[in-house]
PDB file of C-alpha atoms in Angstrom:
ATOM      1  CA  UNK A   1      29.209   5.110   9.973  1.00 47.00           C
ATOM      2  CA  UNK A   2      32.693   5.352  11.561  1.00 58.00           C
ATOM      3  CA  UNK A   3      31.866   3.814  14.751  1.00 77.00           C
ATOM      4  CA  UNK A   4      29.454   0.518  15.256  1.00 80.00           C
ATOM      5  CA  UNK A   5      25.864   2.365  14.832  1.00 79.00           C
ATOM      6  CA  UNK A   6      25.521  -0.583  12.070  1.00 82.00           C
ATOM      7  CA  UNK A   7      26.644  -3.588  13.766  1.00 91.00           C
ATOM      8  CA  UNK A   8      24.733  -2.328  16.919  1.00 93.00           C
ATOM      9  CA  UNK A   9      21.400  -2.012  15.007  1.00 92.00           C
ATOM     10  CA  UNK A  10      21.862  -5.324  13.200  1.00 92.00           C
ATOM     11  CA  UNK A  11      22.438  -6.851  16.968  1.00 96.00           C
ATOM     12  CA  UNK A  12      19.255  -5.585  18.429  1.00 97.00           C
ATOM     13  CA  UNK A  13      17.596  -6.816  15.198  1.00 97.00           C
ATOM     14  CA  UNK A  14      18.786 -10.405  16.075  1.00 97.00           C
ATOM     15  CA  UNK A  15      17.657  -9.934  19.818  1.00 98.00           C
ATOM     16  CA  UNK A  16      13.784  -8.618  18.548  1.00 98.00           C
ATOM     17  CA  UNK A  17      13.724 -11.562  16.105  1.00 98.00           C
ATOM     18  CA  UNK A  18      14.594 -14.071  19.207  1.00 98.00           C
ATOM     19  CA  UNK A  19      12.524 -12.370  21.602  1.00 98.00           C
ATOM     20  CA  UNK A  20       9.812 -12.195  19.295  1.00 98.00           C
ATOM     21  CA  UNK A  21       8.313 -15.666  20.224  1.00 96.00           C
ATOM     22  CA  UNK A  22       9.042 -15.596  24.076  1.00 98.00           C
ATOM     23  CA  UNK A  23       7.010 -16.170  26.862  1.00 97.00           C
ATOM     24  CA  UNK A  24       4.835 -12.459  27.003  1.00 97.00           C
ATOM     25  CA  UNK A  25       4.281 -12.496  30.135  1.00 97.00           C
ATOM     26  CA  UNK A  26       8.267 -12.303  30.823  1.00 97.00           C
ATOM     27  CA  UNK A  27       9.258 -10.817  27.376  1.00 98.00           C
ATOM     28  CA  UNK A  28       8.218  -7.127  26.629  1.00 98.00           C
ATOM     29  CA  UNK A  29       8.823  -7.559  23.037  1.00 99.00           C
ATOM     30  CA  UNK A  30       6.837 -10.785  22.773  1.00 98.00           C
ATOM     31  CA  UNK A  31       4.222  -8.921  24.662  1.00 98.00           C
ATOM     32  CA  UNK A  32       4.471  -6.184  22.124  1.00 98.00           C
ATOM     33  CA  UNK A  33       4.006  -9.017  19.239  1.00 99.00           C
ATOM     34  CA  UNK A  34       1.142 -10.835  21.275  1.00 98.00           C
ATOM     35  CA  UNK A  35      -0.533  -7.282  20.208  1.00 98.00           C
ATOM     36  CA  UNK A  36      -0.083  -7.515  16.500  1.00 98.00           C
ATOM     37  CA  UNK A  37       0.817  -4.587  14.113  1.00 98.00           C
ATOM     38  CA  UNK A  38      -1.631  -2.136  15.271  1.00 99.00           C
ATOM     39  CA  UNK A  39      -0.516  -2.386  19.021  1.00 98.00           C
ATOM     40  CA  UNK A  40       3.485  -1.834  17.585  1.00 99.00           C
ATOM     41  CA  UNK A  41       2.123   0.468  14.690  1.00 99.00           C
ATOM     42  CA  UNK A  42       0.738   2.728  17.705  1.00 99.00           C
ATOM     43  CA  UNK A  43       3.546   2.655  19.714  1.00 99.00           C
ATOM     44  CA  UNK A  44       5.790   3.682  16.937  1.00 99.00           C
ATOM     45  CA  UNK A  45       3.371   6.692  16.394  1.00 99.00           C
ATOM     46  CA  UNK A  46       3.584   7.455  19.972  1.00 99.00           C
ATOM     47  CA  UNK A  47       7.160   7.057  19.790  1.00 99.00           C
ATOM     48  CA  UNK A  48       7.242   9.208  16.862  1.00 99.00           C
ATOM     49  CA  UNK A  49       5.775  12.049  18.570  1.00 99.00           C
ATOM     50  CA  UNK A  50       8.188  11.837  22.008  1.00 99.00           C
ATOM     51  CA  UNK A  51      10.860  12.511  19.755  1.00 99.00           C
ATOM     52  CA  UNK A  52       9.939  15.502  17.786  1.00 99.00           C
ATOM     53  CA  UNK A  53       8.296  16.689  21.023  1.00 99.00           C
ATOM     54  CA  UNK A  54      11.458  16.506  22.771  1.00 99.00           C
ATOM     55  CA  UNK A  55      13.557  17.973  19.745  1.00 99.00           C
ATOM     56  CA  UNK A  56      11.396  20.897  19.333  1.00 99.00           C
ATOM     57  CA  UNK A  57      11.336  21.416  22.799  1.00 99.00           C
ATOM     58  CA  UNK A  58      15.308  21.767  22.283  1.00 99.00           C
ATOM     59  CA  UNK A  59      16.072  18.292  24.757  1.00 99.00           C
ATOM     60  CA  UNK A  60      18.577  16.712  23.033  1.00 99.00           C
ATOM     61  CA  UNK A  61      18.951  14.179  25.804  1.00 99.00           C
ATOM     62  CA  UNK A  62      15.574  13.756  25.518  1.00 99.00           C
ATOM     63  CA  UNK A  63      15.661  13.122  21.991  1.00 99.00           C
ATOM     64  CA  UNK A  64      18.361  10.664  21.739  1.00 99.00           C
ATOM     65  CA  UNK A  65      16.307   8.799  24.487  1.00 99.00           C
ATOM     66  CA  UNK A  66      13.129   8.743  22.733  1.00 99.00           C
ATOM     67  CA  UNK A  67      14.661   7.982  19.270  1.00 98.00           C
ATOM     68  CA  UNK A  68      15.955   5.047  20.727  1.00 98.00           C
ATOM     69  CA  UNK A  69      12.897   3.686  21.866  1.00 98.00           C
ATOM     70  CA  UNK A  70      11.758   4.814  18.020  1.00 99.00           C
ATOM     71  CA  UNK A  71      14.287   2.231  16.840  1.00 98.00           C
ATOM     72  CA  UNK A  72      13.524   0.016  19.016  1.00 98.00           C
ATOM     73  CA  UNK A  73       9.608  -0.314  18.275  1.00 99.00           C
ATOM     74  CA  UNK A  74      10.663   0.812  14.280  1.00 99.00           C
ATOM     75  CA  UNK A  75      12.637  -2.075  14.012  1.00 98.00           C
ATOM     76  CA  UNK A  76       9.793  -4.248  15.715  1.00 99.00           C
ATOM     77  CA  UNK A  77       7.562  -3.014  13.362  1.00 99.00           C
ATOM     78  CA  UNK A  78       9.879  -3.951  10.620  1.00 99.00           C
ATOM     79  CA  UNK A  79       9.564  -7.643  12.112  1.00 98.00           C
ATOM     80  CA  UNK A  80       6.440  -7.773  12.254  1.00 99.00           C
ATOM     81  CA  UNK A  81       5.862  -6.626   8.646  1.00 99.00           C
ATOM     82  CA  UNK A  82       8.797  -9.241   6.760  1.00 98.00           C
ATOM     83  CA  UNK A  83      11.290  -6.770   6.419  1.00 98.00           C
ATOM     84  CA  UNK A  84      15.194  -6.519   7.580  1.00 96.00           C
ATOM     85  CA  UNK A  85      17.781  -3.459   8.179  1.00 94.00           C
ATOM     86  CA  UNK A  86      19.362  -5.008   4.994  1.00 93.00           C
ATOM     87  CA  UNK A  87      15.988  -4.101   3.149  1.00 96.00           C
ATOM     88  CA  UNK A  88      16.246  -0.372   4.526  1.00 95.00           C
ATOM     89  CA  UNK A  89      19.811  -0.258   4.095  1.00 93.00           C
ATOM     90  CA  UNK A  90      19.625  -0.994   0.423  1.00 94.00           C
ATOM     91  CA  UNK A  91      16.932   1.660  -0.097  1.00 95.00           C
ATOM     92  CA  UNK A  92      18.820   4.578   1.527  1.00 92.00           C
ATOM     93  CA  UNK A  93      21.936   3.212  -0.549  1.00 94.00           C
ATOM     94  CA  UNK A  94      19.381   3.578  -3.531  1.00 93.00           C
ATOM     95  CA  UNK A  95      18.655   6.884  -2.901  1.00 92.00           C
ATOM     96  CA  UNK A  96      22.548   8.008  -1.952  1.00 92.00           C
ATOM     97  CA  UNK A  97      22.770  10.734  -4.723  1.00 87.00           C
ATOM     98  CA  UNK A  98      19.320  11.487  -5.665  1.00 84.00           C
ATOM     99  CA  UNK A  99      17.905  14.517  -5.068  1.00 78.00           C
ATOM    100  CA  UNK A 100      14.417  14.541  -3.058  1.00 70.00           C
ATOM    101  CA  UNK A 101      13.200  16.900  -4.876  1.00 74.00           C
ATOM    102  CA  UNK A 102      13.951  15.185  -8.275  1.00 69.00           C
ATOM    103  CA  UNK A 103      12.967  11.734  -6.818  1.00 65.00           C
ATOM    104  CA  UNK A 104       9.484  13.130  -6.428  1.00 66.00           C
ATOM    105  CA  UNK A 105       8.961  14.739  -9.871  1.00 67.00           C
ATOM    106  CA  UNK A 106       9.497  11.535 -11.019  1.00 66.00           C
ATOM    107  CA  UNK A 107       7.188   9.986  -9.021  1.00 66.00           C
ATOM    108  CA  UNK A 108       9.612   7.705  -7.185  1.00 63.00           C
ATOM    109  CA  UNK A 109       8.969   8.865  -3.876  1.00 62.00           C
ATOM    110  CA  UNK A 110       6.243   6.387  -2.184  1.00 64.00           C
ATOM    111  CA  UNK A 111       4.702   9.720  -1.142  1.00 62.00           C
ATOM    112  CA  UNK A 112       4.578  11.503  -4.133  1.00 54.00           C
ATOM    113  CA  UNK A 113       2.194   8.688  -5.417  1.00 51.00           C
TER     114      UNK A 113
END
């Protein structure tokens, strides 16, 4: 990533993480956590679908809006579940160089399992 994409991500990590155990009733993200991982599970789903909606529908202002708020609850749900943008970071650098396809075949794809 030529520009900060990286460092911005690893930022709103740190603010989730701090938020995480604030007041609910003030905090949107603690609110969020009060609700456990089904309640952020969900609204990544719902986030999810926004996004494709709005990229099929050919809204690409739409789409970067909604894929932030896919981050955003993503990265919650990452918190929530023990793991880090280091974690996901590593993976993708795992996978730098390997075809899908191959990957797959081999059965190292967690959905080819």
């Amino acid at each position: 990533m030529a520009d900060n994409s990286g460092i911005i991500l690893a930022e709103l990590f740190d603010v989730i993480r701090a938020r995480r155990s604030a007041d609910p009733k003030v905090s949107y993200v603690a609110g969020q956590f009060s609700g456990g991982k089904e309640r952020i599970g969900q609204k990544v789903g719902e986030e999810a679908v926004e996004a494709v909606i709005a990229g099929v529908m050919d809204n690409k202002e739409g789409l970067v809006s909604e894929s932030a708020d896919l981050l955003f609850h993503l990265m919650m749900f990452w918190e929530i579940n023990e793991v880090t943008p280091s974690d996901v970071y590593r993976e993708l650098k795992r996978r730098q160089g390997i075809s899908g396809l191959d990957s797959r075949k081999a059965g190292k794809h967690p959905s080819s399992r």
